[in-house]
Amino acid sequence: MTTTPRQSAWHQLQQHHEAISDVRIMDLFEASGDRFERFSLSCGPLFLDYSKHRVNDETVARLLDLARACQLPRRIDDLFSGVHLNNTEDRPALHTALRSRADSLVVDGADLMPEVREVGRRMEQIVDAVRSGQWLGATGEPITDVVNIGIGGSDLGPRLACTALRQVAAGGPRPHFLSSLDDEALATLLDGLDPARTLFVVVSKSFGTRETWLNAAAARSWTCAALGEKPETIAAHFLAVSANVARAEAFGIPADNRLPMWDWVGGRYSLWSAVGLVIALAHGMAAFQEMLAGAEGMDQHFRTEPFSQNMPVMMALLGFWYSEFFGSASQAVLPYDTRLAALPDYLQQLEMESNGKSVDRQGEPLAYPTATVTWGGPGNNGQHAFAQLLHQGTRLIPVDYIVSARADSVHTDQHHELVANCLAQAEALMRGRSVEDMGDDPLAKHRASPGNRPSSTLLLDALTPYSFGALLALYEHKTFVQGVLWDINSFDQWGVEAGKACAVNITDELLAGVGTPAQHDGSTNGLIERYLKLSR
Ligand code: F6P
């Protein structure tokens, strides 16, 4: 049987892993005084230090061979040119077009850029009208609060951006987010808002997501109860962003209040589109455009830098190295910046919904592991929560530390200490503490840490709309590269359908107040029965 280029490159890597798997990172630093310089990369305001990884020059060379054996150069061209990489839905994946500076991009015979630009202009008109006070509510009041109603990719990106850019141009309406069916969240949010001054943006690519529909209907009832059930009320207080015009219209959103999104933008890749409207409303169109510029800067880096100097490619290859050869089942993303506290949540959808797959692009079962579990949270807090497992647990969990050199706060000494903690965690993971280090301490065996635990450190000049956009695009392209390495379609998400179908059946039973045992298993039937008893 002939060996494919990928198999050949993989075998080279496997042999190399056998040779290097026990090498200590500290020894690699000892052997090479310029390791930090050679195993770090820059892209605009982003600096990636990957020298604390279990790799040497040969590792990098073998990983790059694998990338080329997987035809990564061609796939990158395909991504940006609109080849239907989402093969199961026969669509391109063109989130990059949303931030492109190109005058035109012809895909399947149509130039996409005029409509992208037109939607940008409409966004700007709405943002200017609302932020200037020209857009008034149904009773003549200015808008002071904007609520994004959406879930998944229609929530996570905008929610993260509004926290990350919290201090940026905050003169606009206060942003709020409504996503799950938890009506406690709905009630709590609406209790604190004035319907006369609140604008709702209903964001749903399909406009068929139950959570979003129900929350939007509740918001409409709340608004109309206060301001009157009339078209002017909806026109003054509801906008919609969707690829499904008919459903948005059926909900009652007038055409002038509807902004399109396109089927060639995946939900988890969509905050660069009108899905990002709440970001622009809360922080200004200039900040939103700066975000796009940062992402575009990363796009150019990804398209033009040699793979050995390519930040998304190197991050993807490192993640592959640990998943494939060290058996890592998860990866931690630890921002030392509360403005990025929700970044792991965003990356969970980006990476796990994109690459949490077990069949290849042709639908054939895969014989190797794919996406690891992405988790994390504010790194400083994590030191007092989960860091114990990272240092002394039995699992190898590669970590991405993210920290900014310049903070917006005035507490410079405190920022120094935050950064010191971030750098210290990465150093301690790598260095460990041997029993010998602790002399005759009776607890030496309990206090020792194995060390040799890898991490990357992303050092941002500062967290700005530009660097934030570049950071998200970095992870988008890292995710794409890993999908190429695993030969999977990173742009569909068939796995979410089964749960939705089960929910429809169980919802009907709970609403009817009676279960249908024939439809379920003993556990689900038992829980339905118990719930119905308790909720009466
Ligand atoms: O159920 C998964 C999913 O389709 C995500 O891919 C998507 O971001 C989210 O639900 C919301 O979908 P929509 O924007 O169509 O409401």
Coordinates of C-alpha atoms and ligand atoms in Angstrom, one line a residue:
M1 CA 0.0 0.0 0.0
T2 CA 1.5 3.4 -1.0
T3 CA 2.3 5.8 1.8
T4 CA 0.8 9.2 1.5
P5 CA 3.0 12.3 2.1
R6 CA 1.0 12.9 5.3
Q7 CA 1.7 9.4 6.6
S8 CA 5.4 9.7 5.7
A9 CA 5.7 13.1 7.5
W10 CA 3.8 11.7 10.4
H11 CA 6.1 8.7 10.7
Q12 CA 9.1 11.1 10.7
L13 CA 7.5 13.0 13.5
Q14 CA 6.7 9.9 15.4
Q15 CA 10.4 8.7 15.3
H16 CA 11.5 12.2 16.3
H17 CA 9.1 12.2 19.2
E18 CA 10.6 8.9 20.5
A19 CA 14.0 10.6 20.4
I20 CA 12.9 13.8 22.1
S21 CA 10.0 12.9 24.4
D22 CA 12.1 12.9 27.6
V23 CA 14.2 15.9 26.8
R24 CA 13.8 18.7 29.4
I25 CA 13.0 22.2 28.2
M26 CA 15.5 23.6 30.7
D27 CA 18.3 21.5 29.0
L28 CA 17.2 22.9 25.6
F29 CA 17.8 26.4 27.0
E30 CA 21.1 25.3 28.4
A31 CA 22.1 24.1 25.0
S32 CA 21.1 27.2 23.1
G33 CA 21.7 30.7 24.4
D34 CA 19.5 32.3 21.8
R35 CA 16.6 29.9 22.2
F36 CA 14.2 32.7 23.3
E37 CA 15.0 34.7 20.1
R38 CA 14.7 31.7 17.8
F39 CA 11.5 30.3 19.3
S40 CA 9.5 33.5 19.3
L41 CA 7.5 35.4 16.7
S42 CA 5.9 38.8 16.2
C43 CA 2.9 40.1 14.3
G44 CA 2.1 43.7 14.8
P45 CA 1.3 44.3 18.5
L46 CA 1.4 40.5 19.2
F47 CA 4.5 38.7 20.4
L48 CA 4.5 34.9 20.8
D49 CA 7.1 33.2 22.9
Y50 CA 7.0 29.5 22.3
S51 CA 10.5 28.7 23.6
K52 CA 9.0 27.0 26.7
H53 CA 7.8 24.1 24.6
R54 CA 9.2 20.6 24.2
V55 CA 10.5 21.2 20.8
N56 CA 13.9 21.7 19.2
D57 CA 14.9 22.8 15.6
E58 CA 14.3 19.3 14.3
T59 CA 10.8 19.2 15.9
V60 CA 9.9 22.4 14.1
A61 CA 11.3 21.1 10.8
R62 CA 9.3 17.9 11.1
L63 CA 6.1 19.7 12.0
L64 CA 6.6 22.0 9.1
D65 CA 7.1 19.0 6.8
L66 CA 3.7 17.7 8.0
A67 CA 2.0 21.0 7.3
R68 CA 3.3 21.0 3.8
A69 CA 2.4 17.3 3.3
C70 CA -1.1 18.3 4.3
Q71 CA -1.0 20.9 1.4
L72 CA -1.4 23.8 3.8
P73 CA -0.3 26.4 1.3
R74 CA -3.0 25.5 -1.1
R75 CA -5.6 25.2 1.6
I76 CA -4.8 28.7 2.8
D77 CA -5.3 30.0 -0.7
D78 CA -8.6 28.1 -0.9
L79 CA -9.7 29.7 2.4
F80 CA -9.2 33.3 1.2
S81 CA -10.4 32.7 -2.4
G82 CA -13.7 31.2 -1.5
V83 CA -13.3 27.6 -2.4
H84 CA -16.2 25.6 -0.8
L85 CA -14.1 24.3 2.1
N86 CA -17.3 23.7 4.0
N87 CA -17.9 20.7 1.8
T88 CA -20.9 19.2 3.6
E89 CA -22.9 22.4 3.2
D90 CA -21.3 23.3 -0.1
R91 CA -20.2 26.7 1.1
P92 CA -17.0 28.8 1.3
A93 CA -15.8 30.0 4.7
L94 CA -15.2 33.7 4.0
H95 CA -15.1 35.4 7.4
T96 CA -11.8 37.0 6.1
A97 CA -13.8 38.8 3.4
L98 CA -15.6 40.7 6.1
R99 CA -12.4 42.5 7.1
S100 CA -10.7 42.5 3.6
R101 CA -9.4 45.8 2.1
A102 CA -9.7 44.3 -1.4
D103 CA -11.9 46.2 -3.8
S104 CA -13.5 43.0 -5.1
L105 CA -13.7 39.3 -4.3
V106 CA -15.5 37.3 -7.0
V107 CA -16.7 33.9 -5.7
D108 CA -19.0 31.6 -7.7
G109 CA -19.4 34.4 -10.3
A110 CA -20.5 37.2 -7.8
D111 CA -18.4 40.0 -6.3
L112 CA -19.0 39.8 -2.6
M113 CA -17.4 43.1 -1.6
P114 CA -20.1 45.6 -2.7
E115 CA -22.6 44.0 -0.3
V116 CA -20.1 43.6 2.5
R117 CA -19.4 47.3 2.1
E118 CA -23.1 48.2 1.9
V119 CA -23.8 46.4 5.2
G120 CA -20.8 48.3 6.8
R121 CA -22.4 51.6 5.7
R122 CA -25.8 50.6 7.1
M123 CA -24.2 49.6 10.4
E124 CA -22.4 53.0 10.5
Q125 CA -25.6 54.9 9.9
I126 CA -27.4 53.0 12.7
V127 CA -24.5 53.4 15.1
D128 CA -24.2 57.2 14.4
A129 CA -27.9 57.7 14.7
V130 CA -28.1 55.9 18.1
R131 CA -24.9 57.3 19.5
S132 CA -25.7 60.9 18.5
G133 CA -29.2 60.7 20.0
Q134 CA -30.9 61.1 16.6
W135 CA -32.4 57.6 16.9
L136 CA -35.2 58.0 19.5
G137 CA -37.4 55.4 21.2
A138 CA -41.2 55.2 20.6
T139 CA -41.8 57.9 23.2
G140 CA -39.1 60.2 22.0
E141 CA -36.4 59.1 24.5
P142 CA -32.8 58.5 23.4
I143 CA -31.4 55.0 23.6
T144 CA -29.3 54.3 26.7
D145 CA -29.1 50.5 26.6
V146 CA -28.7 48.0 23.8
V147 CA -29.5 44.3 24.3
N148 CA -27.9 41.7 22.1
I149 CA -30.3 38.7 21.9
G150 CA -28.4 35.7 20.5
I151 CA -26.5 32.6 21.5
G152 CA -23.3 30.7 20.4
G153 CA -21.6 32.7 17.6
S154 CA -24.4 35.2 17.8
D155 CA -23.4 36.1 21.4
L156 CA -19.9 34.9 22.4
G157 CA -17.9 37.1 20.1
P158 CA -19.8 40.4 20.7
R159 CA -20.0 39.7 24.4
L160 CA -16.2 39.1 24.6
A161 CA -15.5 42.2 22.5
C162 CA -17.7 44.5 24.6
T163 CA -15.8 43.4 27.7
A164 CA -12.4 43.5 26.1
L165 CA -13.1 47.1 24.7
R166 CA -14.8 48.2 27.9
Q167 CA -12.9 51.4 28.2
V168 CA -13.0 52.2 24.5
A169 CA -15.3 55.1 23.5
A170 CA -17.8 54.1 26.1
G171 CA -20.0 57.1 25.4
G172 CA -22.6 55.0 23.6
P173 CA -25.5 52.8 25.0
R174 CA -24.6 50.3 27.7
P175 CA -24.4 46.8 26.1
H176 CA -26.2 43.8 27.6
F177 CA -26.5 40.2 26.5
L178 CA -29.4 37.7 26.6
S179 CA -28.6 34.2 25.4
S180 CA -29.8 31.2 27.3
L181 CA -33.4 30.2 28.1
D182 CA -32.8 30.8 31.8
D183 CA -35.7 33.2 32.4
E184 CA -34.1 34.3 35.7
A185 CA -31.4 36.0 33.5
L186 CA -34.2 37.5 31.3
A187 CA -36.2 38.8 34.3
T188 CA -33.1 40.2 36.0
L189 CA -32.0 42.0 32.9
L190 CA -35.3 43.5 32.0
D191 CA -36.0 44.6 35.6
G192 CA -33.0 46.9 35.3
L193 CA -33.9 48.5 32.0
D194 CA -36.3 51.2 30.7
P195 CA -38.3 50.0 27.7
A196 CA -38.5 53.5 26.4
R197 CA -34.7 53.7 26.2
T198 CA -33.8 50.1 25.2
L199 CA -32.9 48.9 21.8
F200 CA -32.9 45.1 21.1
V201 CA -30.7 43.6 18.4
V202 CA -31.9 40.1 17.6
V203 CA -29.0 38.2 16.2
S204 CA -29.5 34.8 14.6
K205 CA -28.0 33.5 11.4
S206 CA -30.9 30.9 11.0
F207 CA -33.4 33.0 13.0
G208 CA -34.6 29.5 14.0
T209 CA -32.7 29.1 17.3
R210 CA -35.3 28.5 20.0
E211 CA -33.5 30.3 22.7
T212 CA -33.1 33.4 20.6
W213 CA -36.7 33.3 19.3
L214 CA -38.2 32.9 22.8
N215 CA -36.0 35.6 24.3
A216 CA -36.8 38.0 21.5
A217 CA -40.5 37.3 21.8
A218 CA -40.3 38.0 25.6
A219 CA -38.5 41.2 24.9
R220 CA -41.1 42.2 22.3
S221 CA -43.9 41.5 24.8
W222 CA -42.1 43.5 27.5
T223 CA -41.5 46.5 25.2
C224 CA -45.0 46.5 23.6
A225 CA -46.7 46.2 27.1
A226 CA -44.9 49.4 28.1
L227 CA -45.0 51.3 24.8
G228 CA -48.0 50.0 22.9
E229 CA -48.4 47.1 20.4
K230 CA -47.8 49.0 17.2
P231 CA -45.4 48.9 14.3
E232 CA -43.7 52.1 15.4
T233 CA -42.7 50.4 18.7
I234 CA -41.0 47.6 16.9
A235 CA -39.4 50.0 14.4
A236 CA -37.9 52.1 17.2
H237 CA -36.7 49.3 19.5
F238 CA -35.9 46.2 17.4
L239 CA -33.2 45.4 14.9
A240 CA -32.4 42.0 13.4
V241 CA -29.2 40.5 12.0
S242 CA -29.9 37.3 10.1
A243 CA -29.3 35.3 7.0
N244 CA -33.0 34.2 7.1
V245 CA -35.0 37.2 5.8
A246 CA -38.4 35.3 5.8
R247 CA -38.1 34.4 9.5
A248 CA -36.9 37.8 10.6
E249 CA -39.8 39.3 8.7
A250 CA -42.3 36.8 10.2
F251 CA -41.1 37.8 13.7
G252 CA -42.1 41.4 12.8
I253 CA -38.9 43.2 12.2
P254 CA -39.3 45.7 9.3
A255 CA -37.0 45.6 6.3
D256 CA -35.2 48.8 7.3
N257 CA -34.3 47.3 10.6
R258 CA -32.9 44.1 9.2
L259 CA -29.2 43.7 8.5
P260 CA -28.1 40.6 6.5
M261 CA -25.4 38.0 7.2
W262 CA -24.4 35.4 4.7
D263 CA -24.3 31.6 4.6
W264 CA -20.6 31.8 3.7
V265 CA -19.8 33.1 7.2
G266 CA -19.9 30.5 10.0
G267 CA -21.6 31.6 13.2
R268 CA -18.5 31.2 15.3
Y269 CA -16.6 33.3 12.7
S270 CA -19.2 36.1 12.4
L271 CA -18.5 38.9 14.8
W272 CA -16.8 40.8 12.0
S273 CA -20.2 41.0 10.2
A274 CA -23.3 42.9 11.4
V275 CA -23.3 40.3 14.2
G276 CA -20.9 42.8 15.7
L277 CA -23.4 45.6 15.6
V278 CA -23.7 45.8 19.4
I279 CA -19.9 46.2 19.6
A280 CA -20.1 49.3 17.3
L281 CA -23.1 50.6 19.1
A282 CA -21.4 50.4 22.5
H283 CA -17.9 51.4 21.5
G284 CA -18.2 53.3 18.2
M285 CA -17.8 52.3 14.6
A286 CA -14.1 53.4 14.7
A287 CA -13.3 50.8 17.3
F288 CA -15.1 48.2 15.4
Q289 CA -13.2 49.1 12.2
E290 CA -10.0 49.0 14.2
M291 CA -10.9 45.4 15.2
L292 CA -11.4 44.5 11.6
A293 CA -8.0 46.1 10.7
G294 CA -6.3 44.1 13.4
A295 CA -7.8 40.9 12.1
E296 CA -6.8 41.9 8.5
G297 CA -3.3 42.4 9.7
M298 CA -3.2 38.9 11.0
D299 CA -4.8 37.7 7.7
Q300 CA -1.9 39.2 5.8
H301 CA 0.7 37.7 8.2
F302 CA -1.0 34.3 7.8
R303 CA -1.0 34.5 4.0
T304 CA 2.5 35.8 3.5
E305 CA 4.8 34.8 6.4
P306 CA 6.9 31.6 5.8
F307 CA 5.4 28.9 8.0
S308 CA 8.4 28.9 10.3
Q309 CA 7.7 32.6 11.1
N310 CA 3.9 32.2 10.9
M311 CA 2.1 32.7 14.3
P312 CA -1.1 30.7 13.5
V313 CA 0.8 27.9 11.9
M314 CA 3.2 27.5 14.7
M315 CA 0.5 27.6 17.4
A316 CA -1.5 25.0 15.4
L317 CA 1.5 22.7 15.0
L318 CA 2.4 22.9 18.7
G319 CA -1.2 22.0 19.7
F320 CA -1.1 19.1 17.2
W321 CA 2.3 18.0 18.7
Y322 CA 0.9 17.6 22.2
S323 CA -2.5 16.1 21.2
E324 CA -1.0 13.6 18.8
F325 CA 2.2 12.5 20.5
F326 CA 1.9 13.4 24.2
G327 CA -1.8 12.4 24.5
S328 CA -2.9 15.8 25.8
A329 CA -6.6 15.9 26.0
S330 CA -7.0 19.5 26.9
Q331 CA -5.4 22.9 26.5
A332 CA -5.7 25.9 28.8
V333 CA -6.0 29.5 27.8
L334 CA -5.2 31.8 30.7
P335 CA -5.5 35.5 30.1
Y336 CA -3.9 37.7 32.8
D337 CA -6.5 40.4 32.0
T338 CA -10.1 40.4 33.3
R339 CA -11.1 42.2 30.0
L340 CA -10.3 38.8 28.3
A341 CA -11.9 36.7 31.0
A342 CA -14.5 35.4 28.4
L343 CA -11.8 34.6 25.8
P344 CA -11.8 30.8 26.8
D345 CA -15.6 30.7 26.4
Y346 CA -15.3 32.2 22.9
L347 CA -12.4 29.8 22.0
Q348 CA -14.4 26.9 23.2
Q349 CA -16.9 27.4 20.4
L350 CA -14.3 28.4 17.9
E351 CA -12.1 25.4 18.4
M352 CA -14.3 22.7 19.8
E353 CA -17.3 23.4 17.4
S354 CA -14.9 23.7 14.5
N355 CA -12.6 20.7 15.2
G356 CA -14.6 18.5 17.6
K357 CA -15.1 16.0 14.8
S358 CA -14.4 12.2 14.4
V359 CA -14.8 11.8 10.6
D360 CA -12.6 13.2 7.8
R361 CA -13.8 15.5 5.0
Q362 CA -15.2 12.4 3.2
G363 CA -17.1 11.2 6.2
E364 CA -14.6 8.4 7.0
P365 CA -13.9 7.6 10.7
L366 CA -10.6 9.1 11.9
A367 CA -7.9 6.9 13.5
Y368 CA -6.3 9.8 15.5
P369 CA -7.5 12.3 18.1
T370 CA -8.7 15.7 16.9
A371 CA -9.6 18.8 18.9
T372 CA -8.6 18.9 22.6
V373 CA -10.9 20.4 25.2
T374 CA -10.3 24.1 25.4
W375 CA -10.7 25.6 28.9
G376 CA -9.4 28.4 31.0
G377 CA -10.2 31.7 32.7
P378 CA -8.4 34.7 34.3
G379 CA -5.0 33.3 35.0
N380 CA -4.3 35.1 38.2
N381 CA -7.5 33.7 39.7
G382 CA -6.6 30.3 38.3
Q383 CA -3.4 30.3 40.4
H384 CA -5.7 29.9 43.4
A385 CA -8.0 27.5 41.8
F386 CA -6.8 25.0 39.1
A387 CA -3.0 25.7 38.9
Q388 CA -2.4 22.9 41.4
L389 CA -3.3 20.4 38.7
L390 CA -1.2 22.1 36.0
H391 CA 1.9 21.9 38.3
Q392 CA 1.4 18.5 40.1
G393 CA -1.4 16.7 38.3
T394 CA -0.8 13.6 36.2
R395 CA -1.8 15.2 32.9
L396 CA 0.3 17.3 30.4
I397 CA -1.8 20.3 29.6
P398 CA -0.2 22.9 27.3
V399 CA -1.1 26.5 28.4
D400 CA -1.4 29.7 26.4
Y401 CA -0.7 32.6 28.7
I402 CA -1.9 36.0 27.5
V403 CA -0.9 39.3 29.0
S404 CA -0.5 42.9 27.9
A405 CA 2.6 45.0 28.5
R406 CA 0.6 48.2 29.0
A407 CA -2.4 48.2 31.1
D408 CA -5.1 50.9 31.0
S409 CA -5.1 51.1 34.8
V410 CA -3.2 53.7 36.8
H411 CA -1.9 51.1 39.2
T412 CA 1.4 50.5 37.4
D413 CA 3.1 48.6 40.3
Q414 CA 0.0 46.3 40.5
H415 CA 0.3 45.6 36.8
H416 CA 3.9 44.8 37.3
E417 CA 2.9 42.2 39.8
L418 CA 0.2 40.8 37.6
V419 CA 2.7 40.3 34.8
A420 CA 5.2 38.9 37.2
N421 CA 2.7 36.2 38.2
C422 CA 2.0 35.3 34.6
L423 CA 5.6 34.9 33.7
A424 CA 6.3 33.1 37.0
Q425 CA 3.6 30.5 36.3
A426 CA 5.1 29.7 32.9
E427 CA 8.6 29.5 34.5
A428 CA 7.4 27.2 37.4
L429 CA 5.5 24.9 35.0
M430 CA 8.7 24.5 33.0
R431 CA 11.3 24.4 35.8
G432 CA 9.3 22.3 38.3
R433 CA 10.8 21.6 41.8
S434 CA 12.7 18.4 42.4
V435 CA 12.8 16.5 45.7
E436 CA 16.6 17.3 45.7
D437 CA 15.7 21.0 45.4
M438 CA 14.1 20.8 48.9
G439 CA 16.9 19.1 50.8
D440 CA 15.8 17.4 54.0
D441 CA 12.3 18.9 53.9
P442 CA 10.1 16.0 55.2
L443 CA 7.4 17.0 52.8
A444 CA 9.8 17.2 49.8
K445 CA 8.0 14.4 47.9
H446 CA 4.7 16.1 48.4
R447 CA 6.0 19.5 47.4
A448 CA 8.0 18.4 44.3
S449 CA 6.6 19.3 40.9
P450 CA 7.8 17.4 37.8
G451 CA 8.2 20.5 35.6
N452 CA 8.9 20.2 31.9
R453 CA 5.3 21.4 31.4
P454 CA 5.0 23.5 28.2
S455 CA 3.4 26.9 27.6
S456 CA 3.3 29.7 25.1
T457 CA 3.2 33.3 26.2
L458 CA 1.4 35.9 24.0
L459 CA 2.6 39.3 25.1
L460 CA 0.4 42.1 23.7
D461 CA 1.8 45.6 23.5
A462 CA -1.5 46.7 24.9
L463 CA -5.1 45.5 24.6
T464 CA -6.6 47.7 21.9
P465 CA -9.4 47.1 19.3
Y466 CA -6.6 46.4 16.8
S467 CA -4.7 43.9 18.9
F468 CA -7.9 42.3 20.0
G469 CA -9.0 41.8 16.4
A470 CA -5.5 40.3 15.6
L471 CA -5.8 38.0 18.6
L472 CA -9.1 36.5 17.6
A473 CA -8.0 36.2 13.9
L474 CA -4.8 34.4 15.2
Y475 CA -7.0 31.7 16.9
E476 CA -9.3 31.5 13.9
H477 CA -6.4 30.7 11.7
K478 CA -4.8 28.4 14.2
T479 CA -8.1 26.5 14.3
F480 CA -8.2 26.3 10.5
V481 CA -4.7 25.0 10.3
Q482 CA -5.4 22.2 12.8
G483 CA -8.5 21.3 10.7
V484 CA -6.2 20.9 7.7
L485 CA -3.7 18.8 9.7
W486 CA -6.6 16.5 10.8
D487 CA -8.2 16.6 7.4
I488 CA -11.6 17.6 8.8
N489 CA -14.3 20.1 7.8
S490 CA -13.9 22.9 10.4
F491 CA -16.9 24.8 9.2
D492 CA -20.0 22.6 9.8
Q493 CA -21.5 21.5 13.1
W494 CA -23.8 18.5 12.5
G495 CA -23.1 17.3 16.1
V496 CA -25.4 19.9 17.6
E497 CA -28.5 18.6 15.9
A498 CA -29.2 15.5 18.0
G499 CA -29.6 17.5 21.2
K500 CA -31.9 20.0 19.6
A501 CA -34.1 17.2 18.3
C502 CA -34.3 15.5 21.7
A503 CA -35.1 18.9 23.3
V504 CA -38.2 19.4 21.0
N505 CA -39.7 16.1 22.2
I506 CA -39.0 16.6 25.9
T507 CA -40.2 20.3 25.7
D508 CA -43.5 19.1 24.3
E509 CA -43.9 16.6 27.2
L510 CA -43.0 19.1 29.9
L511 CA -45.4 21.7 28.4
A512 CA -48.1 19.1 28.2
G513 CA -47.4 18.1 31.8
V514 CA -47.2 14.4 30.8
G515 CA -44.3 12.2 29.7
T516 CA -44.3 9.7 26.9
P517 CA -42.2 6.9 28.3
A518 CA -42.2 5.0 25.0
Q519 CA -40.0 7.8 23.5
H520 CA -37.2 7.7 26.1
D521 CA -34.9 5.6 28.2
G522 CA -35.4 4.9 31.9
S523 CA -33.2 7.8 33.1
T524 CA -34.9 10.4 30.9
N525 CA -38.3 9.1 31.8
G526 CA -37.5 9.1 35.5
L527 CA -36.2 12.6 35.4
I528 CA -39.2 13.9 33.4
E529 CA -41.5 12.3 35.9
R530 CA -39.7 13.7 38.9
Y531 CA -39.4 17.2 37.3
L532 CA -43.2 17.2 36.5
K533 CA -44.0 16.3 40.1
L534 CA -41.6 18.9 41.6
S535 CA -42.7 21.7 39.2
R536 CA -46.4 21.4 39.9
Ligands
F6P1 O1 -26.3 25.1 17.6 C1 -25.0 25.6 17.2 C2 -25.2 26.9 16.5 O2 -25.8 26.7 15.2 C3 -23.9 27.7 16.4 O3 -23.1 27.2 15.4 C4 -24.4 29.1 16.2 O4 -23.4 30.0 16.4 C5 -25.5 29.1 17.3 O5 -26.1 27.8 17.3 C6 -26.6 30.2 17.0 O6 -27.1 30.0 15.7 P1 -28.0 31.2 15.1 O7 -27.0 32.3 14.9 O8 -28.5 30.6 13.8 O9 -29.1 31.5 16.0

